[in-house]
Coordinates of N, CA and C and ligand atoms in Angstrom, one line a residue:
M1 N -6.7 -8.3 6.1 CA -6.7 -7.6 5.3 C -5.5 -7.6 4.1
S2 N -5.6 -7.4 3.1 CA -4.6 -7.7 2.1 C -4.5 -6.6 1.1
L3 N -3.5 -6.2 0.1 CA -3.1 -5.2 -0.6 C -3.0 -5.7 -1.9
T4 N -3.3 -4.9 -3.0 CA -3.2 -5.1 -4.4 C -2.9 -4.0 -5.0
S5 N -2.0 -3.8 -6.1 CA -1.8 -2.8 -7.1 C -2.7 -2.9 -8.2
D6 N -3.5 -3.8 -8.5 CA -4.4 -4.1 -9.8 C -5.7 -3.3 -9.3
P7 N -6.1 -2.3 -9.8 CA -7.4 -1.5 -9.9 C -8.5 -2.2 -9.9
K8 N -8.3 -3.1 -10.7 CA -9.4 -4.3 -11.1 C -9.8 -5.4 -10.0
D9 N -9.0 -5.5 -9.1 CA -9.1 -6.4 -8.1 C -10.4 -6.6 -7.7
P10 N -11.5 -7.6 -7.8 CA -12.7 -7.5 -7.4 C -13.0 -7.4 -6.1
N11 N -11.9 -7.7 -5.0 CA -12.1 -7.7 -3.6 C -12.1 -6.1 -3.2
L12 N -11.8 -5.2 -4.1 CA -11.8 -3.6 -3.6 C -13.1 -3.1 -3.5
T13 N -13.2 -2.3 -2.4 CA -14.4 -1.4 -2.4 C -14.4 0.0 -2.9
H14 N -15.3 0.9 -3.2 CA -15.0 2.2 -3.6 C -15.9 3.1 -2.8
G15 N -15.6 4.4 -2.9 CA -16.3 5.3 -2.5 C -16.3 5.4 -0.8
V16 N -17.4 6.1 -0.2 CA -17.7 6.2 1.2 C -18.8 5.6 1.7
N17 N -18.9 5.4 3.3 CA -20.0 5.0 3.5 C -20.8 5.7 4.3
D18 N -22.1 5.4 4.6 CA -22.9 6.3 5.4 C -23.5 5.4 7.0
E19 N -23.0 4.2 6.7 CA -23.3 3.1 7.8 C -22.0 2.4 7.9
P20 N -21.9 2.2 9.3 CA -20.6 1.4 9.9 C -20.5 0.2 9.0
V21 N -19.1 -0.1 8.5 CA -19.0 -1.4 7.9 C -17.6 -1.9 8.6
E22 N -17.1 -3.0 8.1 CA -15.8 -3.6 8.3 C -14.9 -2.9 7.4
Q23 N -13.6 -2.9 7.7 CA -12.8 -2.5 6.8 C -12.7 -3.6 5.6
A24 N -12.4 -3.0 4.2 CA -12.6 -3.9 3.1 C -11.5 -5.1 3.4
K25 N -11.9 -6.0 2.6 CA -11.0 -7.3 2.6 C -9.5 -6.9 1.8
T26 N -9.5 -6.1 0.8 CA -8.3 -5.7 0.1 C -8.2 -4.0 -0.2
Y27 N -7.3 -3.6 -0.1 CA -7.0 -2.2 -0.5 C -6.1 -2.0 -1.6
L28 N -6.4 -1.2 -2.3 CA -5.3 -0.7 -3.5 C -4.2 0.2 -3.1
V29 N -2.9 -0.3 -3.4 CA -1.8 0.5 -3.1 C -1.1 0.8 -4.7
D30 N -0.1 1.8 -4.6 CA 0.5 2.2 -5.9 C 1.2 1.1 -6.0
D31 N 2.0 1.2 -7.3 CA 3.1 0.2 -7.7 C 4.3 0.1 -7.0
G32 N 4.4 1.0 -6.0 CA 5.7 0.8 -5.1 C 7.0 1.7 -5.8
T33 N 6.9 2.3 -6.9 CA 7.9 3.0 -7.5 C 7.8 4.4 -7.4
G34 N 9.0 5.3 -7.5 CA 8.7 6.6 -7.6 C 9.1 7.3 -6.0
E35 N 9.3 8.6 -6.4 CA 9.8 9.5 -5.1 C 8.5 9.7 -4.2
F36 N 9.1 9.9 -2.9 CA 8.1 10.4 -2.2 C 7.9 11.9 -2.2
V37 N 6.8 12.5 -2.0 CA 6.7 13.9 -2.3 C 6.1 14.4 -1.2
R38 N 5.7 13.5 0.0 CA 5.3 14.0 1.2 C 6.0 13.3 2.1
P39 N 5.9 13.4 3.5 CA 6.7 12.5 4.6 C 5.8 11.2 4.4
V40 N 6.4 9.9 4.7 CA 5.4 8.8 5.0 C 4.8 8.9 6.6
R41 N 3.6 9.1 6.6 CA 2.6 9.5 7.6 C 1.8 8.2 7.6
H42 N 1.8 7.7 9.0 CA 1.0 6.6 9.3 C -0.4 6.9 9.9
T43 N -0.6 7.9 10.4 CA -1.9 8.3 11.3 C -2.6 9.7 10.9
Y44 N -3.8 9.4 10.9 CA -4.6 10.7 10.7 C -5.9 10.7 11.7
V45 N -6.4 12.0 11.5 CA -7.3 12.2 12.6 C -8.7 12.8 11.9
H46 N -9.7 12.1 12.3 CA -10.9 12.5 11.7 C -11.4 13.8 12.2
D47 N -10.9 14.8 12.0 CA -11.0 16.3 12.7 C -12.4 16.8 11.9
K48 N -13.0 16.5 11.0 CA -14.2 17.1 10.6 C -15.4 16.1 10.8
G49 N -15.1 15.0 11.7 CA -15.9 14.0 11.9 C -16.1 13.6 13.5
C50 N -15.8 12.4 13.8 CA -15.7 11.8 15.0 C -14.5 12.2 16.1
G51 N -13.6 12.8 15.6 CA -12.2 13.0 16.0 C -11.2 11.8 16.5
A52 N -11.8 10.6 15.8 CA -10.8 9.3 16.3 C -9.7 9.4 15.4
V53 N -8.5 8.8 15.9 CA -7.1 8.6 15.5 C -7.0 7.3 14.7
T54 N -6.8 7.1 13.5 CA -6.6 5.9 12.7 C -5.1 5.4 12.2
T55 N -4.6 4.7 12.4 CA -3.2 4.5 12.2 C -3.3 3.3 10.9
M56 N -2.5 3.3 9.9 CA -2.5 2.7 8.8 C -1.3 1.7 8.4
G57 N -1.2 0.7 7.8 CA 0.1 -0.1 7.3 C 1.0 0.9 6.5
L58 N 2.2 0.3 6.6 CA 3.5 1.1 5.7 C 2.9 1.3 4.3
R59 N 2.8 0.3 3.5 CA 2.4 0.5 2.0 C 1.4 1.5 1.7
L60 N 0.1 1.6 2.6 CA -0.8 2.6 2.4 C 0.0 3.8 2.7
A61 N 0.5 4.1 4.0 CA 1.2 5.4 4.1 C 2.3 5.7 3.1
E62 N 3.1 4.7 2.3 CA 4.0 5.0 1.4 C 3.1 5.4 0.1
T63 N 2.0 4.8 0.0 CA 1.3 5.4 -1.3 C 0.7 6.7 -1.2
Y64 N 0.3 7.0 -0.2 CA -0.1 8.5 0.3 C 1.2 9.4 0.1
A65 N 2.5 9.1 0.5 CA 3.5 9.9 0.4 C 4.0 10.1 -1.1
R66 N 3.8 9.0 -1.8 CA 4.2 9.1 -3.2 C 3.2 9.8 -4.0
D67 N 1.8 9.7 -3.8 CA 0.7 10.1 -4.5 C -0.3 10.7 -3.6
P68 N -0.1 11.8 -3.0 CA -1.1 12.3 -2.0 C -2.5 12.3 -2.4
K69 N -2.9 12.1 -3.9 CA -4.2 12.1 -4.2 C -4.7 11.1 -4.8
F70 N -4.0 9.7 -4.4 CA -4.2 8.4 -4.8 C -5.7 8.0 -4.2
Y71 N -5.7 8.3 -3.2 CA -7.2 7.9 -2.4 C -8.4 8.9 -2.5
G72 N -9.6 8.7 -2.6 CA -10.3 9.7 -2.6 C -11.2 9.5 -1.1
A73 N -11.0 8.2 -0.5 CA -11.5 8.1 0.6 C -10.7 7.2 1.6
T74 N -10.8 7.3 2.8 CA -10.1 6.3 3.8 C -11.0 6.0 5.0
Y75 N -10.5 5.1 5.6 CA -11.1 4.3 6.9 C -10.9 5.0 8.0
C76 N -12.0 5.3 8.9 CA -12.0 5.8 10.3 C -12.4 4.6 11.2
V77 N -11.6 4.1 12.1 CA -11.9 3.3 13.0 C -12.8 3.7 14.0
G78 N -13.1 5.0 14.2 CA -14.3 5.5 15.1 C -15.7 5.6 14.5
C79 N -15.7 5.9 13.2 CA -17.1 5.9 12.7 C -17.3 4.4 12.0
R80 N -16.1 3.6 11.7 CA -16.2 2.6 10.9 C -16.8 2.6 9.7
M81 N -16.5 3.7 9.0 CA -16.8 4.1 7.7 C -15.6 4.7 6.7
H82 N -15.6 4.5 5.6 CA -14.8 5.0 4.7 C -15.4 6.3 4.4
R83 N -14.5 7.5 4.6 CA -15.0 9.0 4.3 C -14.1 9.7 3.6
P84 N -14.5 10.7 3.0 CA -13.7 11.6 2.0 C -12.3 12.1 2.8
V85 N -11.3 11.7 2.1 CA -10.0 12.1 2.6 C -9.9 13.5 3.4
S86 N -10.7 14.4 2.8 CA -11.0 15.9 3.0 C -11.3 16.2 4.4
E87 N -12.0 15.2 4.9 CA -12.5 15.1 6.4 C -11.5 15.0 7.5
F88 N -10.2 14.7 7.1 CA -9.0 14.1 8.0 C -7.8 15.0 7.8
V89 N -7.2 15.2 8.9 CA -5.7 15.8 8.9 C -4.7 14.8 9.3
W90 N -3.4 14.8 9.0 CA -2.4 14.3 9.4 C -2.3 14.5 10.9
D91 N -2.1 13.4 11.8 CA -2.0 13.7 13.1 C -0.8 14.7 13.4
G92 N -1.0 15.5 14.4 CA 0.2 16.2 15.0 C 0.1 17.6 13.9
T93 N -0.7 17.7 12.8 CA -0.6 18.8 11.9 C -1.9 19.4 11.5
D94 N -1.8 20.4 10.8 CA -3.0 20.8 10.4 C -3.1 20.6 8.8
E95 N -2.4 19.6 8.3 CA -2.3 19.3 6.9 C -3.4 18.3 6.5
R96 N -4.2 18.8 5.7 CA -5.4 17.9 5.2 C -4.7 16.4 4.4
V97 N -5.6 15.4 4.7 CA -5.3 14.1 4.0 C -5.6 14.6 2.4
G98 N -4.8 13.9 1.5 CA -5.2 14.2 0.1 C -4.9 15.6 -0.5
S99 N -4.1 16.2 0.3 CA -3.5 17.7 -0.3 C -2.1 17.4 -0.5
Ligands
ZN101 ZN1 -14.7 9.4 12.4

């Protein structure tokens, strides 16, 4: 898995899945500048889905912390699908991902 800040990177995938898939080869992150407006959180729960807990890497977590609405969908290791961020809460909170 690699990261890019180029939204036109041809290895990026978009949207949600209805069938299990592997994680994308490449994920988009922000440019790494600017203030955090949320805590840097690595772990979310698919509370409106399978209930699995997924942990992501630092640059993805930092992107969420700087720009909470950056992603419309995120990967669930339980479903093995990208699902809308609104189906997830940050682990240990009732705070919805993407809010
Ligand atoms: Zn799930």
